């Protein structure tokens, strides 16, 4: 059961306080929590009196705990957050998430452009978005300013986690550069072939004709095999190299 639902309950109140403080909750906010578990974070979010808190929990064994929290501005859904989240509106996400869904959750967050997100997840994915040359680093930073609030040791959870975690906030940028907009476009088109994703991202971002954008792509001399593949199927190092080459247009 633990493995199936990644259940590691937070037991460090200072981490919860930090997550809440950095989410700047107001009575206008619709907040979403993924995996409330027994409700340790849920309770603290409710104390800040948001307009609404929507909590999505997959495991019905937590129903009795969560029912105890029942109040008018709390809406609890039982089900898989990855299925439910795409059709919900929210202003902010605050969650100690099940680590197994980190990457899929980031995709949904980027698609929905949620203004402020405070997440606790494995440090490895944090390194992906900030240090390592991965597509995630480009995708996330095209939309958000990323801040590491704290590194949280495995012993802060019950049962303890094997890996260290990162408490991270993503704050949507106030201004986007043309390059940011190009990368956001590329992300939205990641299920298309590289050639189409590049073509339409350049057309949209630089307001070019298709003919002009095609000529531009041809000049890069990318391998025809790569151009046929979907962006999601291309290796990180190739995606990064392509992005870095195209970046010169935006300088
Ligand atoms: N937020 C709580 C629990 C964290 S453990 C705390 O900090 O103590 C992760 C929680 O996410 C568990 O309650 C688990 O049942 C739930 N969960 C796992 N996969 C999920 C999914 N796909 N959708 C919604 N909840 C999920």
PDB file of N, CA, C and O in Angstrom, residues 9-10 33 35-43 57 61-69 158:
ATOM      1  N   UNK A   9       3.991  10.572   5.459  1.00  0.00           N
ATOM      2  CA  UNK A   9       3.267  11.684   6.084  1.00  0.00           C
ATOM      3  C   UNK A   9       4.249  12.648   6.743  1.00  0.00           C
ATOM      4  O   UNK A   9       5.173  12.225   7.439  1.00  0.00           O
ATOM      5  N   UNK A  10       4.017  13.917   6.537  1.00  0.00           N
ATOM      6  CA  UNK A  10       4.901  14.930   7.111  1.00  0.00           C
ATOM      7  C   UNK A  10       4.740  14.980   8.623  1.00  0.00           C
ATOM      8  O   UNK A  10       3.623  14.937   9.127  1.00  0.00           O
ATOM      9  N   UNK A  33      -5.034  21.048  -3.000  1.00  0.00           N
ATOM     10  CA  UNK A  33      -4.046  20.194  -2.339  1.00  0.00           C
ATOM     11  C   UNK A  33      -4.145  18.787  -2.914  1.00  0.00           C
ATOM     12  O   UNK A  33      -5.252  18.239  -3.029  1.00  0.00           O
ATOM     13  N   UNK A  35      -3.243  14.868  -2.439  1.00  0.00           N
ATOM     14  CA  UNK A  35      -2.839  13.890  -1.436  1.00  0.00           C
ATOM     15  C   UNK A  35      -2.828  14.446  -0.032  1.00  0.00           C
ATOM     16  O   UNK A  35      -1.780  14.495   0.619  1.00  0.00           O
ATOM     17  N   UNK A  36      -3.984  14.887   0.484  1.00  0.00           N
ATOM     18  CA  UNK A  36      -4.015  15.445   1.850  1.00  0.00           C
ATOM     19  C   UNK A  36      -3.707  14.415   2.942  1.00  0.00           C
ATOM     20  O   UNK A  36      -3.310  14.801   4.039  1.00  0.00           O
ATOM     21  N   UNK A  37      -3.849  13.140   2.637  1.00  0.00           N
ATOM     22  CA  UNK A  37      -3.567  12.103   3.639  1.00  0.00           C
ATOM     23  C   UNK A  37      -4.447  12.286   4.856  1.00  0.00           C
ATOM     24  O   UNK A  37      -5.672  12.334   4.757  1.00  0.00           O
ATOM     25  N   UNK A  38      -3.798  12.431   6.022  1.00  0.00           N
ATOM     26  CA  UNK A  38      -4.576  12.606   7.251  1.00  0.00           C
ATOM     27  C   UNK A  38      -4.898  14.079   7.501  1.00  0.00           C
ATOM     28  O   UNK A  38      -5.512  14.412   8.515  1.00  0.00           O
ATOM     29  N   UNK A  39      -4.430  14.950   6.659  1.00  0.00           N
ATOM     30  CA  UNK A  39      -4.874  16.345   6.701  1.00  0.00           C
ATOM     31  C   UNK A  39      -3.980  17.297   7.471  1.00  0.00           C
ATOM     32  O   UNK A  39      -4.400  18.402   7.814  1.00  0.00           O
ATOM     33  N   UNK A  40      -2.731  16.929   7.700  1.00  0.00           N
ATOM     34  CA  UNK A  40      -1.852  17.786   8.507  1.00  0.00           C
ATOM     35  C   UNK A  40      -1.633  19.160   7.848  1.00  0.00           C
ATOM     36  O   UNK A  40      -1.666  20.199   8.520  1.00  0.00           O
ATOM     37  N   UNK A  41      -1.472  19.163   6.524  1.00  0.00           N
ATOM     38  CA  UNK A  41      -1.286  20.411   5.789  1.00  0.00           C
ATOM     39  C   UNK A  41      -2.647  21.071   5.525  1.00  0.00           C
ATOM     40  O   UNK A  41      -2.792  22.292   5.618  1.00  0.00           O
ATOM     41  N   UNK A  42      -3.622  20.252   5.255  1.00  0.00           N
ATOM     42  CA  UNK A  42      -4.992  20.721   4.977  1.00  0.00           C
ATOM     43  C   UNK A  42      -5.494  21.638   6.099  1.00  0.00           C
ATOM     44  O   UNK A  42      -6.031  22.719   5.862  1.00  0.00           O
ATOM     45  N   UNK A  43      -5.277  21.175   7.326  1.00  0.00           N
ATOM     46  CA  UNK A  43      -5.731  21.916   8.503  1.00  0.00           C
ATOM     47  C   UNK A  43      -5.107  23.317   8.545  1.00  0.00           C
ATOM     48  O   UNK A  43      -5.781  24.303   8.829  1.00  0.00           O
ATOM     49  N   UNK A  57      -7.667  13.204  -2.852  1.00  0.00           N
ATOM     50  CA  UNK A  57      -6.981  12.082  -2.198  1.00  0.00           C
ATOM     51  C   UNK A  57      -7.404  10.776  -2.881  1.00  0.00           C
ATOM     52  O   UNK A  57      -8.573  10.548  -3.126  1.00  0.00           O
ATOM     53  N   UNK A  61      -9.061   5.285   2.628  1.00  0.00           N
ATOM     54  CA  UNK A  61      -8.840   5.015   4.061  1.00  0.00           C
ATOM     55  C   UNK A  61      -8.701   6.324   4.858  1.00  0.00           C
ATOM     56  O   UNK A  61      -8.831   6.335   6.073  1.00  0.00           O
ATOM     57  N   UNK A  62      -8.441   7.416   4.159  1.00  0.00           N
ATOM     58  CA  UNK A  62      -8.296   8.706   4.843  1.00  0.00           C
ATOM     59  C   UNK A  62      -9.620   9.442   5.014  1.00  0.00           C
ATOM     60  O   UNK A  62      -9.660  10.552   5.532  1.00  0.00           O
ATOM     61  N   UNK A  63     -10.713   8.808   4.554  1.00  0.00           N
ATOM     62  CA  UNK A  63     -12.002   9.504   4.534  1.00  0.00           C
ATOM     63  C   UNK A  63     -12.408  10.008   5.931  1.00  0.00           C
ATOM     64  O   UNK A  63     -12.811  11.162   6.092  1.00  0.00           O
ATOM     65  N   UNK A  64     -12.247   9.153   6.934  1.00  0.00           N
ATOM     66  CA  UNK A  64     -12.737   9.565   8.256  1.00  0.00           C
ATOM     67  C   UNK A  64     -11.937  10.760   8.789  1.00  0.00           C
ATOM     68  O   UNK A  64     -12.501  11.708   9.340  1.00  0.00           O
ATOM     69  N   UNK A  65     -10.601  10.736   8.600  1.00  0.00           N
ATOM     70  CA  UNK A  65      -9.781  11.878   9.025  1.00  0.00           C
ATOM     71  C   UNK A  65     -10.237  13.153   8.321  1.00  0.00           C
ATOM     72  O   UNK A  65     -10.378  14.203   8.927  1.00  0.00           O
ATOM     73  N   UNK A  66     -10.430  13.021   7.014  1.00  0.00           N
ATOM     74  CA  UNK A  66     -10.739  14.217   6.226  1.00  0.00           C
ATOM     75  C   UNK A  66     -12.156  14.703   6.501  1.00  0.00           C
ATOM     76  O   UNK A  66     -12.414  15.908   6.514  1.00  0.00           O
ATOM     77  N   UNK A  67     -13.073  13.769   6.771  1.00  0.00           N
ATOM     78  CA  UNK A  67     -14.451  14.165   7.103  1.00  0.00           C
ATOM     79  C   UNK A  67     -14.480  15.024   8.370  1.00  0.00           C
ATOM     80  O   UNK A  67     -15.301  15.924   8.515  1.00  0.00           O
ATOM     81  N   UNK A  68     -13.539  14.737   9.279  1.00  0.00           N
ATOM     82  CA  UNK A  68     -13.475  15.527  10.523  1.00  0.00           C
ATOM     83  C   UNK A  68     -13.180  17.001  10.265  1.00  0.00           C
ATOM     84  O   UNK A  68     -13.462  17.845  11.098  1.00  0.00           O
ATOM     85  N   UNK A  69     -12.565  17.278   9.120  1.00  0.00           N
ATOM     86  CA  UNK A  69     -12.182  18.662   8.808  1.00  0.00           C
ATOM     87  C   UNK A  69     -13.307  19.426   8.127  1.00  0.00           C
ATOM     88  O   UNK A  69     -13.166  20.614   7.829  1.00  0.00           O
ATOM     89  N   UNK A 158       6.947  10.263   8.048  1.00  0.00           N
ATOM     90  CA  UNK A 158       6.624   8.976   8.653  1.00  0.00           C
ATOM     91  C   UNK A 158       5.837   8.127   7.641  1.00  0.00           C
ATOM     92  O   UNK A 158       4.736   8.534   7.266  1.00  0.00           O
TER      93      UNK A 158
END
